[in-house]
PDB file of C-alpha atoms in Angstrom:
ATOM      1  CA  MET A   1      20.262 -20.091   0.303  1.00 38.00           C
ATOM      2  CA  ARG A   2      19.447 -16.814   2.916  1.00 42.00           C
ATOM      3  CA  ARG A   3      19.194 -14.229   0.461  1.00 42.00           C
ATOM      4  CA  TRP A   4      16.073 -16.574  -1.698  1.00 35.00           C
ATOM      5  CA  LEU A   5      14.570 -17.083   2.258  1.00 37.00           C
ATOM      6  CA  THR A   6      14.756 -13.151   2.576  1.00 38.00           C
ATOM      7  CA  MET A   7      13.359 -13.000  -0.461  1.00 39.00           C
ATOM      8  CA  ILE A   8      10.062 -15.069   0.342  1.00 36.00           C
ATOM      9  CA  VAL A   9       9.548 -12.980   3.323  1.00 38.00           C
ATOM     10  CA  LEU A  10       9.826  -9.671   1.425  1.00 36.00           C
ATOM     11  CA  GLY A  11       7.327 -10.799  -1.222  1.00 39.00           C
ATOM     12  CA  ALA A  12       5.153 -12.638   1.316  1.00 38.00           C
ATOM     13  CA  THR A  13       5.468  -9.067   4.326  1.00 37.00           C
ATOM     14  CA  PHE A  14       5.067  -6.602   1.500  1.00 38.00           C
ATOM     15  CA  ALA A  15       2.387  -8.195  -0.672  1.00 38.00           C
ATOM     16  CA  SER A  16      -1.224  -7.315   1.168  1.00 36.00           C
ATOM     17  CA  THR A  17       1.374  -3.378   1.874  1.00 39.00           C
ATOM     18  CA  GLY A  18       1.083  -2.715  -1.994  1.00 40.00           C
ATOM     19  CA  ALA A  19       0.667   1.261  -2.471  1.00 36.00           C
ATOM     20  CA  ALA A  20      -0.746   0.939   1.685  1.00 38.00           C
ATOM     21  CA  ALA A  21       4.047   1.923   2.790  1.00 39.00           C
ATOM     22  CA  GLN A  22       2.484   5.292   0.617  1.00 38.00           C
ATOM     23  CA  PRO A  23      -0.867   6.495   0.672  1.00 37.00           C
ATOM     24  CA  MET A  24      -0.027   9.717  -0.283  1.00 37.00           C
ATOM     25  CA  GLY A  25       0.042   8.407  -4.183  1.00 36.00           C
ATOM     26  CA  GLY A  26       3.593   8.256  -3.741  1.00 36.00           C
ATOM     27  CA  GLY A  27       3.365   5.603  -6.825  1.00 35.00           C
ATOM     28  CA  MET A  28       2.705   2.613  -7.996  1.00 35.00           C
ATOM     29  CA  ARG A  29       3.563   0.012  -5.979  1.00 38.00           C
ATOM     30  CA  GLY A  30       2.199  -3.960  -5.055  1.00 40.00           C
ATOM     31  CA  GLY A  31       1.708  -6.163  -6.605  1.00 41.00           C
ATOM     32  CA  SER A  32      -0.568  -7.298 -10.354  1.00 37.00           C
ATOM     33  CA  PHE A  33      -3.454  -6.369  -8.243  1.00 42.00           C
ATOM     34  CA  GLY A  34      -2.465  -2.862  -8.232  1.00 48.00           C
ATOM     35  CA  PRO A  35      -2.593   0.063  -5.137  1.00 53.00           C
ATOM     36  CA  GLU A  36      -4.839  -1.125  -2.106  1.00 53.00           C
ATOM     37  CA  PRO A  37      -8.926   0.049  -2.000  1.00 51.00           C
ATOM     38  CA  GLY A  38      -8.309   3.962  -1.213  1.00 52.00           C
ATOM     39  CA  MET A  39      -5.203   4.569  -1.873  1.00 56.00           C
ATOM     40  CA  MET A  40      -5.287   5.446  -6.077  1.00 67.00           C
ATOM     41  CA  LEU A  41      -7.862   8.326  -4.961  1.00 66.00           C
ATOM     42  CA  PRO A  42      -4.719  10.658  -4.779  1.00 65.00           C
ATOM     43  CA  MET A  43      -2.715  10.099  -7.606  1.00 73.00           C
ATOM     44  CA  LEU A  44      -6.709  10.322  -9.135  1.00 77.00           C
ATOM     45  CA  ILE A  45      -6.565  13.350  -7.990  1.00 79.00           C
ATOM     46  CA  ARG A  46      -4.255  15.030  -9.616  1.00 82.00           C
ATOM     47  CA  LYS A  47      -5.659  13.770 -13.049  1.00 88.00           C
ATOM     48  CA  VAL A  48      -9.289  15.985 -12.388  1.00 92.00           C
ATOM     49  CA  GLY A  49      -8.425  19.466 -12.133  1.00 91.00           C
ATOM     50  CA  LEU A  50      -9.202  20.779  -8.692  1.00 94.00           C
ATOM     51  CA  SER A  51     -10.141  24.286  -8.547  1.00 95.00           C
ATOM     52  CA  ASP A  52      -7.655  25.692  -6.719  1.00 95.00           C
ATOM     53  CA  THR A  53     -10.189  26.438  -2.867  1.00 96.00           C
ATOM     54  CA  GLN A  54     -10.606  21.909  -3.437  1.00 95.00           C
ATOM     55  CA  ARG A  55      -6.369  22.016  -3.793  1.00 93.00           C
ATOM     56  CA  GLN A  56      -7.073  23.525  -0.758  1.00 96.00           C
ATOM     57  CA  GLN A  57      -9.331  21.552   0.855  1.00 96.00           C
ATOM     58  CA  VAL A  58      -7.693  18.162  -0.549  1.00 93.00           C
ATOM     59  CA  ARG A  59      -4.617  19.578   1.463  1.00 93.00           C
ATOM     60  CA  THR A  60      -6.126  20.471   4.796  1.00 96.00           C
ATOM     61  CA  ILE A  61      -7.179  16.767   4.596  1.00 94.00           C
ATOM     62  CA  LEU A  62      -3.785  14.567   3.788  1.00 92.00           C
ATOM     63  CA  ASN A  63      -2.363  17.105   6.701  1.00 94.00           C
ATOM     64  CA  ALA A  64      -5.202  16.316   8.850  1.00 96.00           C
ATOM     65  CA  HIS A  65      -4.346  12.707   8.655  1.00 95.00           C
ATOM     66  CA  ARG A  66      -0.475  13.193   8.465  1.00 95.00           C
ATOM     67  CA  PRO A  67       0.020  12.591  11.664  1.00 97.00           C
ATOM     68  CA  ARG A  68      -1.556   9.125  12.114  1.00 97.00           C
ATOM     69  CA  PHE A  69       0.542   7.597   8.826  1.00 95.00           C
ATOM     70  CA  GLN A  70       3.751   9.416  10.561  1.00 96.00           C
ATOM     71  CA  THR A  71       2.601   6.539  13.689  1.00 97.00           C
ATOM     72  CA  LEU A  72       1.044   3.823  11.832  1.00 97.00           C
ATOM     73  CA  PHE A  73       4.026   3.534   8.949  1.00 96.00           C
ATOM     74  CA  PRO A  74       7.678   3.058  11.367  1.00 97.00           C
ATOM     75  CA  GLN A  75       5.342   0.856  13.327  1.00 98.00           C
ATOM     76  CA  LEU A  76       3.949  -1.575  10.147  1.00 97.00           C
ATOM     77  CA  ARG A  77       8.151  -1.478   8.859  1.00 97.00           C
ATOM     78  CA  ASP A  78       9.372  -2.452  12.406  1.00 97.00           C
ATOM     79  CA  ALA A  79       6.758  -4.919  12.667  1.00 97.00           C
ATOM     80  CA  GLN A  80       8.030  -6.667   9.634  1.00 97.00           C
ATOM     81  CA  GLN A  81      11.455  -6.667  10.083  1.00 97.00           C
ATOM     82  CA  ALA A  82      10.895  -8.026  13.290  1.00 96.00           C
ATOM     83  CA  LEU A  83       8.577 -11.315  11.890  1.00 96.00           C
ATOM     84  CA  GLU A  84      11.464 -11.642   8.615  1.00 96.00           C
ATOM     85  CA  ALA A  85      14.187 -10.679  11.675  1.00 95.00           C
ATOM     86  CA  ARG A  86      12.361 -13.777  13.311  1.00 95.00           C
ATOM     87  CA  LEU A  87      12.761 -15.940  10.248  1.00 94.00           C
ATOM     88  CA  VAL A  88      15.886 -15.519   8.694  1.00 94.00           C
ATOM     89  CA  SER A  89      17.387 -15.964  11.948  1.00 94.00           C
ATOM     90  CA  THR A  90      19.001 -19.594  12.122  1.00 94.00           C
ATOM     91  CA  ASP A  91      17.038 -20.613  15.519  1.00 93.00           C
ATOM     92  CA  PRO A  92      13.778 -22.153  14.710  1.00 94.00           C
ATOM     93  CA  VAL A  93      10.989 -21.706  14.620  1.00 94.00           C
ATOM     94  CA  LYS A  94       7.108 -22.344  13.709  1.00 94.00           C
ATOM     95  CA  ALA A  95       4.023 -21.002  12.515  1.00 93.00           C
ATOM     96  CA  GLU A  96       2.942 -20.556  16.180  1.00 95.00           C
ATOM     97  CA  ASP A  97       5.413 -18.727  17.687  1.00 93.00           C
ATOM     98  CA  LEU A  98       5.387 -16.307  14.954  1.00 96.00           C
ATOM     99  CA  ALA A  99       1.397 -15.377  15.761  1.00 96.00           C
ATOM    100  CA  PRO A 100       1.503 -12.734  17.646  1.00 96.00           C
ATOM    101  CA  GLN A 101       4.174 -10.899  15.228  1.00 96.00           C
ATOM    102  CA  ILE A 102       1.501 -11.636  12.873  1.00 97.00           C
ATOM    103  CA  GLN A 103      -1.106 -10.513  14.103  1.00 97.00           C
ATOM    104  CA  ARG A 104       0.429  -6.953  15.138  1.00 97.00           C
ATOM    105  CA  VAL A 105       1.967  -6.431  11.050  1.00 97.00           C
ATOM    106  CA  ALA A 106      -1.838  -7.513  10.064  1.00 97.00           C
ATOM    107  CA  ASP A 107      -3.207  -5.176  13.143  1.00 98.00           C
ATOM    108  CA  LEU A 108      -0.646  -2.173  11.903  1.00 97.00           C
ATOM    109  CA  ARG A 109      -1.395  -3.123   7.594  1.00 96.00           C
ATOM    110  CA  LYS A 110      -5.433  -2.908   8.862  1.00 96.00           C
ATOM    111  CA  GLN A 111      -5.460   0.039  10.454  1.00 97.00           C
ATOM    112  CA  VAL A 112      -3.576   1.775   8.171  1.00 94.00           C
ATOM    113  CA  LEU A 113      -6.452   0.863   4.775  1.00 92.00           C
ATOM    114  CA  GLN A 114      -8.680   2.033   7.292  1.00 94.00           C
ATOM    115  CA  GLU A 115      -7.187   5.669   7.563  1.00 94.00           C
ATOM    116  CA  GLY A 116      -6.243   5.743   3.983  1.00 90.00           C
ATOM    117  CA  ILE A 117      -9.876   4.953   3.422  1.00 91.00           C
ATOM    118  CA  ALA A 118     -10.775   8.126   6.080  1.00 93.00           C
ATOM    119  CA  VAL A 119      -8.704  10.159   3.246  1.00 91.00           C
ATOM    120  CA  ALA A 120     -10.763   9.052   0.317  1.00 89.00           C
ATOM    121  CA  ILE A 121     -13.764   8.872   1.033  1.00 93.00           C
ATOM    122  CA  GLU A 122     -13.224  12.768   3.146  1.00 94.00           C
ATOM    123  CA  VAL A 123     -11.599  13.939  -0.208  1.00 92.00           C
ATOM    124  CA  ARG A 124     -15.030  12.051  -2.124  1.00 92.00           C
ATOM    125  CA  GLY A 125     -16.294  14.552  -0.855  1.00 94.00           C
ATOM    126  CA  VAL A 126     -14.671  17.248  -2.137  1.00 94.00           C
ATOM    127  CA  LEU A 127     -14.616  16.201  -5.356  1.00 94.00           C
ATOM    128  CA  SER A 128     -17.942  16.793  -8.257  1.00 95.00           C
ATOM    129  CA  PRO A 129     -19.527  14.920  -9.155  1.00 96.00           C
ATOM    130  CA  GLU A 130     -17.748  15.023 -12.566  1.00 95.00           C
ATOM    131  CA  GLN A 131     -14.610  14.930 -11.347  1.00 94.00           C
ATOM    132  CA  LEU A 132     -15.491  11.416  -9.737  1.00 92.00           C
ATOM    133  CA  ALA A 133     -17.599  10.327 -12.795  1.00 93.00           C
ATOM    134  CA  HIS A 134     -13.302  11.439 -14.199  1.00 93.00           C
ATOM    135  CA  ALA A 135     -11.570   9.899 -11.500  1.00 90.00           C
ATOM    136  CA  SER A 136     -13.914   6.512 -11.481  1.00 90.00           C
ATOM    137  CA  ASP A 137     -12.618   6.661 -16.469  1.00 92.00           C
ATOM    138  CA  LEU A 138      -9.027   6.739 -15.077  1.00 90.00           C
ATOM    139  CA  HIS A 139      -9.268   3.937 -13.204  1.00 87.00           C
ATOM    140  CA  THR A 140     -10.713   1.666 -15.160  1.00 92.00           C
ATOM    141  CA  GLN A 141      -7.873   2.594 -17.924  1.00 91.00           C
ATOM    142  CA  MET A 142      -6.051   2.456 -15.447  1.00 88.00           C
ATOM    143  CA  GLY A 143      -7.052  -1.300 -14.300  1.00 90.00           C
ATOM    144  CA  ALA A 144      -6.680  -1.876 -18.230  1.00 94.00           C
ATOM    145  CA  LEU A 145      -3.153  -1.102 -18.708  1.00 91.00           C
ATOM    146  CA  ARG A 146      -1.988  -3.269 -15.536  1.00 89.00           C
ATOM    147  CA  GLU A 147      -4.812  -5.869 -17.636  1.00 93.00           C
ATOM    148  CA  GLN A 148      -2.445  -5.343 -20.972  1.00 93.00           C
ATOM    149  CA  MET A 149       0.717  -5.236 -19.089  1.00 92.00           C
ATOM    150  CA  HIS A 150      -0.184  -8.817 -17.175  1.00 90.00           C
ATOM    151  CA  LYS A 151      -0.465  -9.869 -21.107  1.00 91.00           C
ATOM    152  CA  LEU A 152       2.868  -9.474 -21.910  1.00 91.00           C
ATOM    153  CA  MET A 153       4.855  -9.061 -19.144  1.00 90.00           C
ATOM    154  CA  GLY A 154       2.725 -12.731 -17.488  1.00 86.00           C
ATOM    155  CA  GLU A 155       4.145 -13.857 -13.935  1.00 78.00           C
ATOM    156  CA  PRO A 156       7.139 -12.511 -12.274  1.00 75.00           C
ATOM    157  CA  PRO A 157       9.835 -15.353 -13.026  1.00 74.00           C
ATOM    158  CA  MET A 158      11.633 -16.707  -9.516  1.00 71.00           C
ATOM    159  CA  GLU A 159      14.767 -15.942  -8.845  1.00 67.00           C
ATOM    160  CA  ASP A 160      15.693 -19.260  -8.805  1.00 59.00           C
ATOM    161  CA  ALA A 161      16.453 -21.673  -6.107  1.00 53.00           C
ATOM    162  CA  GLY A 162      20.509 -22.448  -5.392  1.00 53.00           C
ATOM    163  CA  ASP A 163      21.377 -18.237  -4.453  1.00 52.00           C
TER     164      ASP A 163
END
């Protein structure tokens, strides 16, 4: 039972963070909806043919935002772990008891998303109109692939509640 509850908690806590946990292009995360807005651009820019100058500009942008992410990610992880621990503890708990922890997780997720959007906007400023068009085409293709995968695989199965 505890394992089942932990899976539900983990799924609920991480479902909305998706790629936010790795906004620097650490891979496709997130549920069937894919990465959050602003989080896919770093993955796309790898394929749009950056010049050496553009590559350096993007590196400068990422380096400028890195300290903020290095601050936010551990805070978000700790807040999520505290919420999970409270949910799987043997102590009685009600939704209103968790409100402050839920708000903390939500606030941190919002900050991570905002920082990711700031990075994406700055990176967009480095790209030419042709590169932006190519990134848009790639984004459309990736969406079609996600939809195909969803049709092939269907919804992920729920773990047996008897665990």
